[in-house]
């Protein structure tokens, strides 16, 4: 195996001192244009790669961000991971990606691993558990940004999310304005901020229209598994079933639609449906689905900007709350009752 080039190899090939190569690499001092060109040519010719750990020691900080996401089988989180990596790369930051699969035990293990790797900052989609481990990051002055959801007990942590209450209220109003009063919602678990806030938005819209909440039409479901389909099936079996449905749990959209198809429930003739989030296939199926499109690019941008600024101590103390508006897309899966 060919031995990796060292900084001394670069200096020898460029016919300069090691200190000149270091100044070119780290931008720590002036270098004549001709010598800079010699160093860059040597770096390219030798395929030299400075060790990240050495750079971090010289700068006194880690340039790696830990990214701990819930479930990459969920298209929302897969796309979020892709955009976070792109935003980090544009800032010469590295991403160390891990997933929790919505399992608090795996989340705890992942947090311990990321601590051992000495990451400079963390972007995470937390479960509602492991509060002490998340607090430990803050105690070690490791900046943390929660994205998509947060932990209520950790109000000192920066949070980037969509306007969950407004988004769910908009989706529910859309059905109310079309004459529906029996409106069901499939939310995330009610021990998560996204689950709670989207139900709050649903309730807000009902109150505005003078419609009483029916607890039987509020169906929390885990972010993994097929529970959403069971919840909707139970609602449709009621003596007075819903005529409108908001699937506010992105992970349950496909299983709910599959169940409706198998049960021969016609959309929107039998049931008007609004879903979170918008995927390429939601516009291609028949009928195209009315959807709340979450601004994933903006979630990634704000998350990386926040954690990077914290890593460089460019922000004053105190938590930031960034809420990004989602886009409501009316298509053909909803109709007047």
Coordinates of C-alpha atoms in Angstrom, one line a residue:
X1 CA 0.0 0.0 0.0
X2 CA 1.3 3.4 -1.0
X3 CA 2.2 5.6 2.0
X4 CA 0.1 8.7 2.4
X5 CA 1.9 11.9 1.7
X6 CA 2.9 14.1 4.6
X7 CA 3.2 17.8 5.0
X8 CA 7.0 17.4 4.7
X9 CA 6.5 15.6 1.3
X10 CA 4.5 18.6 0.1
X11 CA 7.2 21.0 1.4
X12 CA 9.9 19.1 -0.3
X13 CA 8.1 18.9 -3.7
X14 CA 7.2 22.6 -3.6
X15 CA 10.7 23.5 -2.5
X16 CA 9.4 25.6 0.5
X17 CA 9.5 25.2 4.2
X18 CA 6.9 23.2 6.2
X19 CA 5.8 26.5 7.8
X20 CA 5.0 27.9 4.4
X21 CA 2.8 24.8 3.6
X22 CA 1.1 25.2 7.0
X23 CA 0.3 28.9 6.3
X24 CA -1.2 28.0 2.9
X25 CA -3.3 25.2 4.5
X26 CA -4.5 27.1 7.5
X27 CA -4.5 30.7 6.2
X28 CA -2.4 31.8 9.2
X29 CA 0.0 34.1 7.5
X30 CA 1.0 35.8 4.2
X31 CA 2.5 33.7 1.4
X32 CA 3.8 35.0 -1.9
X33 CA 1.6 34.1 -4.8
X34 CA 4.3 32.1 -6.6
X35 CA 5.0 30.0 -3.6
X36 CA 1.3 29.5 -2.9
X37 CA 0.9 28.2 -6.4
X38 CA 3.9 25.8 -5.9
X39 CA 2.3 24.5 -2.7
X40 CA -1.1 24.0 -4.2
X41 CA 0.4 22.2 -7.2
X42 CA 2.3 19.9 -4.9
X43 CA -0.8 19.1 -2.8
X44 CA -2.6 18.1 -6.0
X45 CA 0.2 16.1 -7.4
X46 CA 0.7 14.1 -4.1
X47 CA -3.0 13.9 -3.4
X48 CA -2.2 15.2 0.1
X49 CA -5.0 15.3 2.6
X50 CA -4.3 17.0 6.0
X51 CA -5.5 15.1 8.9
X52 CA -8.8 16.4 10.2
X53 CA -7.8 15.8 13.8
X54 CA -4.6 17.8 13.4
X55 CA -6.4 20.7 11.9
X56 CA -8.9 20.6 14.7
X57 CA -6.2 20.7 17.3
X58 CA -4.5 23.6 15.6
X59 CA -7.8 25.5 15.4
X60 CA -8.8 24.5 18.9
X61 CA -12.2 23.2 17.8
X62 CA -13.8 20.2 16.0
X63 CA -15.2 20.8 12.5
X64 CA -17.5 17.8 12.7
X65 CA -21.2 18.0 13.4
X66 CA -23.1 15.1 14.8
X67 CA -26.4 14.5 13.0
X68 CA -28.8 12.3 14.9
X69 CA -32.1 11.7 13.0
X70 CA -35.1 9.6 13.9
X71 CA -35.6 7.3 10.9
X72 CA -34.1 7.3 7.4
X73 CA -36.8 5.0 6.1
X74 CA -39.1 8.1 6.4
X75 CA -38.6 10.1 3.2
X76 CA -38.8 13.4 5.2
X77 CA -35.7 12.5 7.3
X78 CA -33.8 11.1 4.3
X79 CA -34.3 14.3 2.4
X80 CA -33.4 16.3 5.6
X81 CA -30.1 14.4 6.0
X82 CA -29.2 15.0 2.4
X83 CA -29.8 18.8 2.7
X84 CA -27.9 19.1 6.0
X85 CA -24.9 17.3 4.5
X86 CA -25.0 19.7 1.6
X87 CA -25.2 22.8 3.8
X88 CA -22.4 21.5 6.0
X89 CA -20.2 20.7 3.0
X90 CA -20.6 24.3 1.7
X91 CA -19.1 25.5 5.0
X92 CA -16.2 22.9 5.0
X93 CA -17.9 21.0 7.9
X94 CA -18.1 17.2 8.2
X95 CA -21.2 15.3 9.2
X96 CA -21.3 12.2 11.4
X97 CA -24.7 10.7 10.8
X98 CA -26.5 8.3 13.1
X99 CA -30.1 7.3 13.5
X100 CA -32.3 6.3 16.5
X101 CA -35.1 4.4 14.7
X102 CA -37.3 6.2 17.2
X103 CA -35.8 3.9 19.9
X104 CA -34.8 5.8 23.1
X105 CA -32.2 3.1 23.9
X106 CA -30.5 3.4 20.5
X107 CA -30.7 7.2 20.9
X108 CA -28.8 7.0 24.2
X109 CA -26.1 4.8 22.6
X110 CA -25.8 7.1 19.7
X111 CA -25.4 10.2 22.0
X112 CA -22.6 8.4 23.9
X113 CA -20.9 7.5 20.6
X114 CA -21.1 11.1 19.4
X115 CA -19.7 12.3 22.7
X116 CA -16.8 9.9 22.4
X117 CA -16.1 11.3 18.9
X118 CA -15.7 14.8 20.2
X119 CA -18.1 16.4 17.8
X120 CA -18.1 20.2 17.7
X121 CA -21.9 20.5 17.6
X122 CA -25.1 18.5 17.3
X123 CA -28.2 18.6 15.2
X124 CA -30.8 16.2 16.4
X125 CA -34.4 15.0 16.1
X126 CA -34.9 13.8 19.7
X127 CA -37.2 11.2 21.1
X128 CA -38.9 12.4 24.3
X129 CA -36.3 10.6 26.4
X130 CA -32.6 10.8 27.3
X131 CA -33.0 14.3 28.7
X132 CA -29.9 13.8 30.9
X133 CA -27.7 12.8 28.0
X134 CA -28.8 15.9 26.0
X135 CA -28.1 18.1 29.0
X136 CA -24.7 16.6 29.2
X137 CA -23.9 17.9 25.8
X138 CA -24.8 21.4 26.9
X139 CA -22.8 21.0 30.1
X140 CA -19.7 20.2 27.9
X141 CA -20.4 23.4 25.8
X142 CA -21.3 21.4 22.8
X143 CA -23.9 23.4 20.8
X144 CA -27.2 21.5 20.2
X145 CA -29.9 22.3 17.7
X146 CA -33.1 20.4 17.7
X147 CA -34.7 20.1 14.2
X148 CA -38.3 19.2 13.5
X149 CA -39.2 18.5 17.1
X150 CA -37.9 19.4 20.5
X151 CA -37.8 18.3 24.2
X152 CA -40.1 20.5 26.3
X153 CA -37.9 20.2 29.4
X154 CA -34.8 21.5 27.5
X155 CA -35.9 25.0 26.8
X156 CA -32.3 26.2 26.6
X157 CA -31.7 24.4 23.3
X158 CA -32.0 26.0 19.9
X159 CA -35.0 24.7 17.9
X160 CA -35.7 24.8 14.1
X161 CA -39.2 23.5 13.1
X162 CA -42.1 24.3 10.9
X163 CA -45.1 26.2 12.1
X164 CA -46.9 23.0 13.3
X165 CA -49.9 24.7 14.9
X166 CA -50.6 26.9 11.9
X167 CA -50.0 24.1 9.4
X168 CA -52.4 21.7 11.0
X169 CA -55.0 24.5 11.5
X170 CA -54.7 25.4 7.8
X171 CA -55.3 21.8 6.8
X172 CA -58.3 21.4 9.1
X173 CA -59.8 24.8 8.0
X174 CA -59.5 23.6 4.4
X175 CA -61.9 20.7 5.2
X176 CA -64.2 22.8 7.4
X177 CA -64.6 25.3 4.6
X178 CA -65.8 22.5 2.4
X179 CA -68.6 21.6 4.8
X180 CA -66.9 18.8 6.7
X181 CA -67.6 18.7 10.4
X182 CA -66.6 15.1 11.1
X183 CA -62.9 15.5 10.6
X184 CA -60.3 13.0 11.9
X185 CA -56.6 13.5 12.5
X186 CA -53.8 11.0 12.7
X187 CA -51.0 12.7 14.7
X188 CA -47.6 11.7 16.0
X189 CA -47.3 10.5 19.6
X190 CA -48.5 13.0 22.1
X191 CA -45.3 12.9 24.0
X192 CA -43.6 14.6 21.0
X193 CA -43.8 18.3 20.2
X194 CA -44.9 17.7 16.7
X195 CA -47.7 15.4 17.8
X196 CA -49.0 17.9 20.4
X197 CA -48.7 21.0 18.3
X198 CA -50.5 19.5 15.2
X199 CA -53.4 18.4 17.4
X200 CA -53.5 21.9 18.9
X201 CA -53.7 23.4 15.4
X202 CA -56.5 20.9 14.5
X203 CA -58.4 21.9 17.7
X204 CA -57.9 25.6 17.1
X205 CA -59.6 25.3 13.6
X206 CA -62.5 23.3 15.1
X207 CA -63.1 26.0 17.7
X208 CA -63.0 28.8 15.2
X209 CA -65.8 27.0 13.3
X210 CA -67.8 26.1 16.4
X211 CA -67.2 22.3 16.0
X212 CA -66.8 20.2 19.1
X213 CA -63.8 17.9 19.4
X214 CA -64.7 14.2 19.3
X215 CA -61.9 12.3 21.0
X216 CA -62.7 9.3 18.9
X217 CA -61.5 11.2 15.8
X218 CA -58.1 12.1 17.3
X219 CA -55.6 9.2 16.7
X220 CA -52.0 9.4 17.9
X221 CA -49.8 6.9 16.2
X222 CA -46.1 6.0 16.5
X223 CA -43.7 7.2 13.9
X224 CA -42.9 3.6 13.0
X225 CA -45.1 0.6 12.2
X226 CA -48.6 0.4 10.8
X227 CA -50.6 1.8 13.7
X228 CA -52.0 4.7 11.6
X229 CA -53.9 2.3 9.4
X230 CA -55.5 0.6 12.4
X231 CA -56.4 4.0 13.9
X232 CA -58.2 5.1 10.7
X233 CA -60.0 1.8 10.3
X234 CA -61.4 2.2 13.8
X235 CA -62.6 5.7 13.0
X236 CA -64.3 4.6 9.7
X237 CA -66.1 1.8 11.7
X238 CA -67.9 4.4 13.9
X239 CA -71.7 4.9 13.5
X240 CA -70.9 8.5 12.4
X241 CA -67.5 8.1 10.6
X242 CA -65.4 11.0 9.5
X243 CA -65.8 12.5 6.1
X244 CA -62.5 14.3 6.3
X245 CA -59.0 13.2 7.4
X246 CA -55.8 15.0 8.2
X247 CA -52.8 12.6 8.2
X248 CA -50.4 14.8 10.2
X249 CA -47.9 12.0 10.9
X250 CA -45.6 11.9 7.8
X251 CA -44.5 8.3 8.6
X252 CA -48.0 7.0 8.5
X253 CA -49.2 8.5 5.2
X254 CA -48.4 5.5 3.0
X255 CA -49.9 2.9 5.4
X256 CA -53.1 4.9 5.8
X257 CA -53.5 5.3 2.0
X258 CA -52.8 1.6 1.5
X259 CA -55.5 0.7 4.0
X260 CA -58.0 3.1 2.3
X261 CA -57.3 1.5 -1.0
X262 CA -57.7 -2.0 0.3
X263 CA -61.0 -1.0 2.0
X264 CA -62.2 0.5 -1.3
X265 CA -62.7 3.9 0.3
X266 CA -62.9 6.4 -2.6
X267 CA -60.9 9.6 -2.2
X268 CA -62.4 12.2 -2.2
X269 CA -66.0 10.8 -2.8
X270 CA -66.1 8.8 0.5
X271 CA -63.3 10.6 2.4
X272 CA -61.4 13.9 1.8
X273 CA -57.8 13.5 2.7
X274 CA -55.0 16.0 3.5
X275 CA -51.5 14.7 4.2
X276 CA -48.2 15.9 5.7
X277 CA -45.6 15.9 3.9
X278 CA -45.4 16.4 0.1
X279 CA -43.4 13.7 -1.8
X280 CA -42.9 13.3 -5.5
X281 CA -45.5 10.5 -5.6
X282 CA -48.2 12.5 -3.8
X283 CA -48.8 14.5 -7.0
X284 CA -48.5 11.5 -9.3
X285 CA -51.1 9.1 -7.7
X286 CA -54.8 9.4 -8.5
X287 CA -56.2 11.6 -7.1
X288 CA -53.2 13.8 -6.4
X289 CA -53.0 14.5 -2.7
X290 CA -53.7 17.8 -1.0
X291 CA -50.6 18.3 1.1
X292 CA -48.7 20.4 3.6
X293 CA -45.3 20.7 2.1
X294 CA -42.6 21.1 4.7
X295 CA -39.7 23.4 3.7
X296 CA -36.9 20.9 4.2
X297 CA -34.3 23.1 2.5
X298 CA -35.0 25.8 5.0
X299 CA -35.0 23.5 8.0
X300 CA -31.5 22.2 7.0
X301 CA -30.2 25.7 6.3
X302 CA -31.3 27.2 9.6
X303 CA -30.1 24.2 11.6
X304 CA -26.6 24.2 10.1
X305 CA -26.3 28.0 10.3
X306 CA -27.3 28.0 14.0
X307 CA -25.0 25.2 15.1
X308 CA -22.1 26.6 13.1
X309 CA -22.6 30.0 14.6
X310 CA -22.7 28.5 18.1
X311 CA -19.6 26.5 17.4
X312 CA -17.8 29.7 16.5
X313 CA -19.3 31.6 19.5
X314 CA -20.9 34.1 17.1
X315 CA -24.3 34.2 18.8
X316 CA -25.3 35.7 22.2
X317 CA -26.5 33.3 25.0
X318 CA -30.1 32.3 25.0
X319 CA -32.1 29.8 22.9
X320 CA -33.2 30.6 19.4
X321 CA -36.6 29.4 18.1
X322 CA -36.8 29.4 14.3
X323 CA -40.2 28.4 12.9
X324 CA -40.5 28.1 9.2
X325 CA -43.9 28.4 7.4
X326 CA -45.0 25.4 5.4
X327 CA -46.8 25.5 2.1
X328 CA -50.3 24.3 1.7
X329 CA -50.9 22.6 -1.7
X330 CA -54.5 22.1 -2.7
X331 CA -55.0 19.2 -5.1
X332 CA -57.8 16.8 -5.9
X333 CA -58.0 14.6 -2.7
X334 CA -60.5 17.0 -1.0
X335 CA -64.0 17.9 -2.1
X336 CA -67.1 19.6 -0.7
X337 CA -69.2 17.3 1.3

